Amino acid sequence: MQEPLRKIQTFISIIMEKEINTMTEAGKNNLKRIHVSATRMRQLIEDLLEFSKVSVLEHPYEVSDLSAVIEDIKSEFSDAIDRKKAVFKINGLVPAYIRPFQFSQLIYNLISNSLKFCIPDIELHITIQSTILKYSEFKLLNLPGSTQVCDYWNLTFKDNGIGFEAQYNETVFIIFQRLHHIEEYPGTGIGLAIVKKIVENHNGIITADSNLNKGVIFNIYIPVIKQKF
């Protein structure tokens, strides 16, 4: 699918470069719309490929506290972080027995979301921390789908962005679910679906807690019965 689409984008670029000055205003507008649609389709295909990749469970488990992963991802987003004056607070990352390759994608998507959905002219604050919850503590949370009797590794990701209404705390993880118009915030609605899929690959649970213009808190719970320290 990508090859025909690549050719379409190439021909669009040639027309925009060489023919656009001879086109009517209506023709220019239509060509620009085609270009935008082709770009969105390519992004959709790439995101669907990423979603299919996280369904493959061949990546090995390793003990990781994610500190190196977070620093690498911050480097990738360095321009956006500087532009949006984002401040990170990393608190006591406890090691966990996870698939670092997949959690790298998870952290990448969460940070990307925070940078995209920040509040203009307000300093963006992102807090990442982890801890171990005893089963007695975890049980009090009364989370749906929590069937394993064991301690849980809890990763918390929090920001002070635009957030979303509390009614979307569960549906935000559904693939293609978009809460904002694409002209306001571009994207395909797959990022958080990938995050949830990665958590499920670890037999874990993810929750979102948000209110409009009050930021969002994502909590991830992974059973520690297979962890090796």
PDB file of C-alpha atoms in Angstrom:
ATOM      1  CA  MET A   1       0.000   0.000   0.000  1.00  0.00           C
ATOM      2  CA  GLN A   2       2.837   2.386   0.736  1.00  0.00           C
ATOM      3  CA  GLU A   3       4.431   2.201  -2.720  1.00  0.00           C
ATOM      4  CA  PRO A   4       1.380   3.382  -4.746  1.00  0.00           C
ATOM      5  CA  LEU A   5       0.793   6.093  -2.160  1.00  0.00           C
ATOM      6  CA  ARG A   6       4.429   7.188  -2.379  1.00  0.00           C
ATOM      7  CA  LYS A   7       4.053   7.583  -6.132  1.00  0.00           C
ATOM      8  CA  ILE A   8       0.867   9.616  -5.691  1.00  0.00           C
ATOM      9  CA  GLN A   9       2.678  11.949  -3.286  1.00  0.00           C
ATOM     10  CA  THR A  10       5.604  12.244  -5.703  1.00  0.00           C
ATOM     11  CA  PHE A  11       3.339  13.249  -8.604  1.00  0.00           C
ATOM     12  CA  ILE A  12       1.464  15.699  -6.369  1.00  0.00           C
ATOM     13  CA  SER A  13       4.787  17.302  -5.405  1.00  0.00           C
ATOM     14  CA  ILE A  14       5.810  17.593  -9.074  1.00  0.00           C
ATOM     15  CA  ILE A  15       2.505  19.257  -9.980  1.00  0.00           C
ATOM     16  CA  MET A  16       2.731  21.639  -7.002  1.00  0.00           C
ATOM     17  CA  GLU A  17       6.268  22.583  -7.983  1.00  0.00           C
ATOM     18  CA  LYS A  18       5.872  22.966 -11.753  1.00  0.00           C
ATOM     19  CA  GLU A  19       2.207  23.503 -12.578  1.00  0.00           C
ATOM     20  CA  ILE A  20       0.592  25.287  -9.666  1.00  0.00           C
ATOM     21  CA  ASN A  21       1.203  28.798 -11.065  1.00  0.00           C
ATOM     22  CA  THR A  22      -0.949  28.005 -14.106  1.00  0.00           C
ATOM     23  CA  MET A  23      -3.828  26.553 -12.106  1.00  0.00           C
ATOM     24  CA  THR A  24      -7.010  28.292 -11.010  1.00  0.00           C
ATOM     25  CA  GLU A  25      -7.515  29.011  -7.306  1.00  0.00           C
ATOM     26  CA  ALA A  26     -10.059  26.186  -7.149  1.00  0.00           C
ATOM     27  CA  GLY A  27      -7.528  23.828  -8.729  1.00  0.00           C
ATOM     28  CA  LYS A  28      -4.827  24.894  -6.251  1.00  0.00           C
ATOM     29  CA  ASN A  29      -7.154  24.323  -3.304  1.00  0.00           C
ATOM     30  CA  ASN A  30      -8.192  20.903  -4.560  1.00  0.00           C
ATOM     31  CA  LEU A  31      -4.566  19.889  -5.126  1.00  0.00           C
ATOM     32  CA  LYS A  32      -3.637  20.987  -1.617  1.00  0.00           C
ATOM     33  CA  ARG A  33      -6.528  18.947  -0.214  1.00  0.00           C
ATOM     34  CA  ILE A  34      -5.335  15.887  -2.146  1.00  0.00           C
ATOM     35  CA  HIS A  35      -1.832  16.430  -0.764  1.00  0.00           C
ATOM     36  CA  VAL A  36      -3.126  16.659   2.824  1.00  0.00           C
ATOM     37  CA  SER A  37      -5.286  13.554   2.396  1.00  0.00           C
ATOM     38  CA  ALA A  38      -2.394  11.540   0.937  1.00  0.00           C
ATOM     39  CA  THR A  39      -0.149  12.598   3.822  1.00  0.00           C
ATOM     40  CA  ARG A  40      -2.780  11.558   6.353  1.00  0.00           C
ATOM     41  CA  MET A  41      -3.228   8.202   4.623  1.00  0.00           C
ATOM     42  CA  ARG A  42       0.508   7.548   4.734  1.00  0.00           C
ATOM     43  CA  GLN A  43       0.575   8.373   8.454  1.00  0.00           C
ATOM     44  CA  LEU A  44      -2.373   6.059   9.022  1.00  0.00           C
ATOM     45  CA  ILE A  45      -0.608   3.193   7.247  1.00  0.00           C
ATOM     46  CA  GLU A  46       2.583   3.762   9.257  1.00  0.00           C
ATOM     47  CA  ASP A  47       0.617   3.848  12.534  1.00  0.00           C
ATOM     48  CA  LEU A  48      -1.271   0.666  11.633  1.00  0.00           C
ATOM     49  CA  LEU A  49       2.073  -1.022  10.946  1.00  0.00           C
ATOM     50  CA  GLU A  50       3.269   0.082  14.393  1.00  0.00           C
ATOM     51  CA  PHE A  51       0.080  -1.314  15.930  1.00  0.00           C
ATOM     52  CA  SER A  52       0.642  -4.649  14.202  1.00  0.00           C
ATOM     53  CA  LYS A  53       4.255  -4.754  15.430  1.00  0.00           C
ATOM     54  CA  VAL A  54       3.290  -4.506  19.104  1.00  0.00           C
ATOM     55  CA  SER A  55       1.001  -7.498  18.629  1.00  0.00           C
ATOM     56  CA  VAL A  56       4.120  -9.627  18.038  1.00  0.00           C
ATOM     57  CA  LEU A  57       5.447 -11.006  21.322  1.00  0.00           C
ATOM     58  CA  GLU A  58       8.921 -12.044  20.247  1.00  0.00           C
ATOM     59  CA  HIS A  59      10.769  -9.217  21.982  1.00  0.00           C
ATOM     60  CA  PRO A  60      12.592 -10.524  25.091  1.00  0.00           C
ATOM     61  CA  TYR A  61      11.935  -9.499  28.680  1.00  0.00           C
ATOM     62  CA  GLU A  62      14.678  -7.623  30.507  1.00  0.00           C
ATOM     63  CA  VAL A  63      15.056  -5.920  33.866  1.00  0.00           C
ATOM     64  CA  SER A  64      14.793  -2.175  33.208  1.00  0.00           C
ATOM     65  CA  ASP A  65      14.034   0.965  35.188  1.00  0.00           C
ATOM     66  CA  LEU A  66      13.320   2.847  31.902  1.00  0.00           C
ATOM     67  CA  SER A  67      15.630   5.769  32.778  1.00  0.00           C
ATOM     68  CA  ALA A  68      17.808   5.249  29.695  1.00  0.00           C
ATOM     69  CA  VAL A  69      14.704   4.765  27.522  1.00  0.00           C
ATOM     70  CA  ILE A  70      13.214   8.040  28.772  1.00  0.00           C
ATOM     71  CA  GLU A  71      16.440   9.974  28.154  1.00  0.00           C
ATOM     72  CA  ASP A  72      16.702   8.609  24.603  1.00  0.00           C
ATOM     73  CA  ILE A  73      13.121   9.628  23.846  1.00  0.00           C
ATOM     74  CA  LYS A  74      13.657  13.088  25.331  1.00  0.00           C
ATOM     75  CA  SER A  75      16.593  13.484  22.943  1.00  0.00           C
ATOM     76  CA  GLU A  76      14.358  12.589  20.004  1.00  0.00           C
ATOM     77  CA  PHE A  77      11.856  15.249  21.051  1.00  0.00           C
ATOM     78  CA  SER A  78      14.485  17.843  22.040  1.00  0.00           C
ATOM     79  CA  ASP A  79      13.254  20.498  19.567  1.00  0.00           C
ATOM     80  CA  ALA A  80       9.604  20.156  20.624  1.00  0.00           C
ATOM     81  CA  ILE A  81      10.602  20.077  24.306  1.00  0.00           C
ATOM     82  CA  ASP A  82      12.561  23.324  23.928  1.00  0.00           C
ATOM     83  CA  ARG A  83       9.830  24.946  21.846  1.00  0.00           C
ATOM     84  CA  LYS A  84       7.101  24.105  24.352  1.00  0.00           C
ATOM     85  CA  LYS A  85       9.321  24.651  27.405  1.00  0.00           C
ATOM     86  CA  ALA A  86       8.483  21.212  28.753  1.00  0.00           C
ATOM     87  CA  VAL A  87       9.836  20.316  32.190  1.00  0.00           C
ATOM     88  CA  PHE A  88      10.307  16.670  33.180  1.00  0.00           C
ATOM     89  CA  LYS A  89      10.254  15.318  36.712  1.00  0.00           C
ATOM     90  CA  ILE A  90      11.447  11.729  36.960  1.00  0.00           C
ATOM     91  CA  ASN A  91      10.790  10.235  40.400  1.00  0.00           C
ATOM     92  CA  GLY A  92      12.265   7.003  41.755  1.00  0.00           C
ATOM     93  CA  LEU A  93      12.023   4.617  38.830  1.00  0.00           C
ATOM     94  CA  VAL A  94      11.787   1.073  40.205  1.00  0.00           C
ATOM     95  CA  PRO A  95      13.167  -1.671  37.900  1.00  0.00           C
ATOM     96  CA  ALA A  96      10.649  -3.988  36.266  1.00  0.00           C
ATOM     97  CA  TYR A  97      10.855  -7.182  34.214  1.00  0.00           C
ATOM     98  CA  ILE A  98       9.415  -5.923  30.919  1.00  0.00           C
ATOM     99  CA  ARG A  99       9.981  -5.815  27.180  1.00  0.00           C
ATOM    100  CA  PRO A 100      12.072  -2.603  26.909  1.00  0.00           C
ATOM    101  CA  PHE A 101      11.596  -2.388  23.134  1.00  0.00           C
ATOM    102  CA  GLN A 102       7.824  -2.201  23.539  1.00  0.00           C
ATOM    103  CA  PHE A 103       7.950   0.098  26.560  1.00  0.00           C
ATOM    104  CA  SER A 104      10.127   2.444  24.541  1.00  0.00           C
ATOM    105  CA  GLN A 105       7.220   2.772  22.088  1.00  0.00           C
ATOM    106  CA  LEU A 106       4.806   3.203  24.993  1.00  0.00           C
ATOM    107  CA  ILE A 107       6.800   6.043  26.595  1.00  0.00           C
ATOM    108  CA  TYR A 108       7.362   7.617  23.175  1.00  0.00           C
ATOM    109  CA  ASN A 109       3.611   7.731  22.504  1.00  0.00           C
ATOM    110  CA  LEU A 110       2.773   9.163  25.923  1.00  0.00           C
ATOM    111  CA  ILE A 111       5.392  11.911  25.673  1.00  0.00           C
ATOM    112  CA  SER A 112       4.297  12.660  22.103  1.00  0.00           C
ATOM    113  CA  ASN A 113       0.703  13.024  23.323  1.00  0.00           C
ATOM    114  CA  SER A 114       1.723  15.389  26.114  1.00  0.00           C
ATOM    115  CA  LEU A 115       3.706  17.602  23.740  1.00  0.00           C
ATOM    116  CA  LYS A 116       0.840  17.660  21.242  1.00  0.00           C
ATOM    117  CA  PHE A 117      -1.931  18.365  23.744  1.00  0.00           C
ATOM    118  CA  CYS A 118      -0.212  20.957  25.930  1.00  0.00           C
ATOM    119  CA  ILE A 119      -1.885  24.246  26.860  1.00  0.00           C
ATOM    120  CA  PRO A 120      -0.456  27.177  24.851  1.00  0.00           C
ATOM    121  CA  ASP A 121       1.616  29.701  26.859  1.00  0.00           C
ATOM    122  CA  ILE A 122       1.635  27.450  29.947  1.00  0.00           C
ATOM    123  CA  GLU A 123       4.809  25.593  30.896  1.00  0.00           C
ATOM    124  CA  LEU A 124       4.285  21.885  30.277  1.00  0.00           C
ATOM    125  CA  HIS A 125       5.092  19.631  33.238  1.00  0.00           C
ATOM    126  CA  ILE A 126       5.517  15.881  32.735  1.00  0.00           C
ATOM    127  CA  THR A 127       6.016  13.583  35.721  1.00  0.00           C
ATOM    128  CA  ILE A 128       7.066   9.936  35.383  1.00  0.00           C
ATOM    129  CA  GLN A 129       7.493   7.636  38.368  1.00  0.00           C
ATOM    130  CA  SER A 130       7.161   3.991  39.321  1.00  0.00           C
ATOM    131  CA  THR A 131       6.763   1.922  42.440  1.00  0.00           C
ATOM    132  CA  ILE A 132       5.801  -1.552  43.599  1.00  0.00           C
ATOM    133  CA  LEU A 133       2.306  -2.008  45.016  1.00  0.00           C
ATOM    134  CA  LYS A 134       1.711  -4.852  47.419  1.00  0.00           C
ATOM    135  CA  TYR A 135      -1.256  -6.957  46.407  1.00  0.00           C
ATOM    136  CA  SER A 136      -3.187  -5.693  49.436  1.00  0.00           C
ATOM    137  CA  GLU A 137      -2.730  -2.116  48.155  1.00  0.00           C
ATOM    138  CA  PHE A 138      -3.471  -3.019  44.547  1.00  0.00           C
ATOM    139  CA  LYS A 139      -6.648  -4.892  45.506  1.00  0.00           C
ATOM    140  CA  LEU A 140      -8.068  -1.722  47.076  1.00  0.00           C
ATOM    141  CA  LEU A 141      -8.005  -0.062  43.645  1.00  0.00           C
ATOM    142  CA  ASN A 142     -10.698  -2.531  42.515  1.00  0.00           C
ATOM    143  CA  LEU A 143      -9.613  -2.391  38.891  1.00  0.00           C
ATOM    144  CA  PRO A 144     -11.545  -4.404  36.283  1.00  0.00           C
ATOM    145  CA  GLY A 145      -9.566  -7.273  34.799  1.00  0.00           C
ATOM    146  CA  SER A 146      -7.189  -7.648  37.751  1.00  0.00           C
ATOM    147  CA  THR A 147      -7.241 -11.394  38.343  1.00  0.00           C
ATOM    148  CA  GLN A 148      -3.651 -12.224  39.327  1.00  0.00           C
ATOM    149  CA  VAL A 149      -2.894 -12.437  43.043  1.00  0.00           C
ATOM    150  CA  CYS A 150       0.545 -10.837  43.207  1.00  0.00           C
ATOM    151  CA  ASP A 151       2.314  -7.542  43.694  1.00  0.00           C
ATOM    152  CA  TYR A 152       2.165  -5.038  40.837  1.00  0.00           C
ATOM    153  CA  TRP A 153       4.687  -2.669  39.297  1.00  0.00           C
ATOM    154  CA  ASN A 154       2.952   0.693  38.931  1.00  0.00           C
ATOM    155  CA  LEU A 155       4.164   3.265  36.382  1.00  0.00           C
ATOM    156  CA  THR A 156       2.523   6.691  36.617  1.00  0.00           C
ATOM    157  CA  PHE A 157       2.691   9.226  33.790  1.00  0.00           C
ATOM    158  CA  LYS A 158       1.212  12.664  34.471  1.00  0.00           C
ATOM    159  CA  ASP A 159       1.018  15.979  32.613  1.00  0.00           C
ATOM    160  CA  ASN A 160      -0.756  19.339  32.940  1.00  0.00           C
ATOM    161  CA  GLY A 161      -2.006  19.568  29.364  1.00  0.00           C
ATOM    162  CA  ILE A 162      -5.495  20.108  27.974  1.00  0.00           C
ATOM    163  CA  GLY A 163      -6.627  16.661  29.119  1.00  0.00           C
ATOM    164  CA  PHE A 164     -10.117  15.510  28.210  1.00  0.00           C
ATOM    165  CA  GLU A 165     -13.525  15.112  29.804  1.00  0.00           C
ATOM    166  CA  ALA A 166     -13.768  12.330  32.387  1.00  0.00           C
ATOM    167  CA  GLN A 167     -16.377  10.492  30.317  1.00  0.00           C
ATOM    168  CA  TYR A 168     -13.573   9.528  27.892  1.00  0.00           C
ATOM    169  CA  ASN A 169     -11.288   7.948  30.507  1.00  0.00           C
ATOM    170  CA  GLU A 170     -11.944   4.489  29.058  1.00  0.00           C
ATOM    171  CA  THR A 171     -12.802   5.140  25.409  1.00  0.00           C
ATOM    172  CA  VAL A 172      -9.594   7.132  24.827  1.00  0.00           C
ATOM    173  CA  PHE A 173      -7.750   3.801  24.348  1.00  0.00           C
ATOM    174  CA  ILE A 174     -10.037   2.602  21.531  1.00  0.00           C
ATOM    175  CA  ILE A 175      -8.290   2.505  18.157  1.00  0.00           C
ATOM    176  CA  PHE A 176      -9.169   5.450  15.860  1.00  0.00           C
ATOM    177  CA  GLN A 177     -10.837   7.223  18.792  1.00  0.00           C
ATOM    178  CA  ARG A 178     -10.289  10.970  18.368  1.00  0.00           C
ATOM    179  CA  LEU A 179     -11.444  13.580  20.871  1.00  0.00           C
ATOM    180  CA  HIS A 180     -10.411  16.628  18.843  1.00  0.00           C
ATOM    181  CA  HIS A 181     -10.876  17.766  15.256  1.00  0.00           C
ATOM    182  CA  ILE A 182      -7.992  16.731  13.016  1.00  0.00           C
ATOM    183  CA  GLU A 183      -7.433  20.338  11.935  1.00  0.00           C
ATOM    184  CA  GLU A 184      -6.743  21.285  15.567  1.00  0.00           C
ATOM    185  CA  TYR A 185      -4.584  18.319  16.519  1.00  0.00           C
ATOM    186  CA  PRO A 186      -3.325  16.092  13.682  1.00  0.00           C
ATOM    187  CA  GLY A 187      -3.055  12.354  14.232  1.00  0.00           C
ATOM    188  CA  THR A 188      -4.709   9.027  13.520  1.00  0.00           C
ATOM    189  CA  GLY A 189      -6.134   8.032  16.908  1.00  0.00           C
ATOM    190  CA  ILE A 190      -3.880   4.982  17.177  1.00  0.00           C
ATOM    191  CA  GLY A 191      -1.219   6.134  19.669  1.00  0.00           C
ATOM    192  CA  LEU A 192      -3.039   5.301  22.899  1.00  0.00           C
ATOM    193  CA  ALA A 193      -4.420   2.077  21.392  1.00  0.00           C
ATOM    194  CA  ILE A 194      -0.777   1.029  20.895  1.00  0.00           C
ATOM    195  CA  VAL A 195      -0.032   1.954  24.512  1.00  0.00           C
ATOM    196  CA  LYS A 196      -2.890  -0.209  25.767  1.00  0.00           C
ATOM    197  CA  LYS A 197      -1.865  -3.113  23.532  1.00  0.00           C
ATOM    198  CA  ILE A 198       1.673  -3.019  24.954  1.00  0.00           C
ATOM    199  CA  VAL A 199       0.299  -3.066  28.495  1.00  0.00           C
ATOM    200  CA  GLU A 200      -1.934  -6.017  27.628  1.00  0.00           C
ATOM    201  CA  ASN A 201       1.098  -7.809  26.154  1.00  0.00           C
ATOM    202  CA  HIS A 202       2.512  -7.670  29.697  1.00  0.00           C
ATOM    203  CA  ASN A 203      -0.745  -8.978  31.214  1.00  0.00           C
ATOM    204  CA  GLY A 204      -1.206  -5.541  32.715  1.00  0.00           C
ATOM    205  CA  ILE A 205      -3.863  -2.873  33.153  1.00  0.00           C
ATOM    206  CA  ILE A 206      -3.848   0.802  32.168  1.00  0.00           C
ATOM    207  CA  THR A 207      -6.150   3.536  33.435  1.00  0.00           C
ATOM    208  CA  ALA A 208      -6.606   7.190  32.516  1.00  0.00           C
ATOM    209  CA  ASP A 209      -7.811   9.897  34.863  1.00  0.00           C
ATOM    210  CA  SER A 210      -8.464  13.300  33.319  1.00  0.00           C
ATOM    211  CA  ASN A 211     -10.588  16.403  33.301  1.00  0.00           C
ATOM    212  CA  LEU A 212     -10.741  19.059  30.618  1.00  0.00           C
ATOM    213  CA  ASN A 213      -7.836  21.532  30.921  1.00  0.00           C
ATOM    214  CA  LYS A 214      -6.635  19.706  34.051  1.00  0.00           C
ATOM    215  CA  GLY A 215      -4.095  17.376  32.461  1.00  0.00           C
ATOM    216  CA  VAL A 216      -4.140  13.588  32.505  1.00  0.00           C
ATOM    217  CA  ILE A 217      -2.738  10.812  34.675  1.00  0.00           C
ATOM    218  CA  PHE A 218      -2.032   7.405  33.145  1.00  0.00           C
ATOM    219  CA  ASN A 219      -1.431   4.540  35.556  1.00  0.00           C
ATOM    220  CA  ILE A 220       0.026   1.268  34.316  1.00  0.00           C
ATOM    221  CA  TYR A 221      -0.033  -1.871  36.459  1.00  0.00           C
ATOM    222  CA  ILE A 222       2.123  -4.874  35.519  1.00  0.00           C
ATOM    223  CA  PRO A 223       2.139  -8.092  37.604  1.00  0.00           C
ATOM    224  CA  VAL A 224       5.573  -8.749  39.097  1.00  0.00           C
ATOM    225  CA  ILE A 225       5.321 -12.545  39.400  1.00  0.00           C
ATOM    226  CA  LYS A 226       7.817 -12.974  36.531  1.00  0.00           C
ATOM    227  CA  GLN A 227      10.194 -10.215  37.551  1.00  0.00           C
ATOM    228  CA  LYS A 228      13.803 -11.115  38.298  1.00  0.00           C
ATOM    229  CA  PHE A 229      15.936  -8.880  40.471  1.00  0.00           C
TER     230      PHE A 229
END
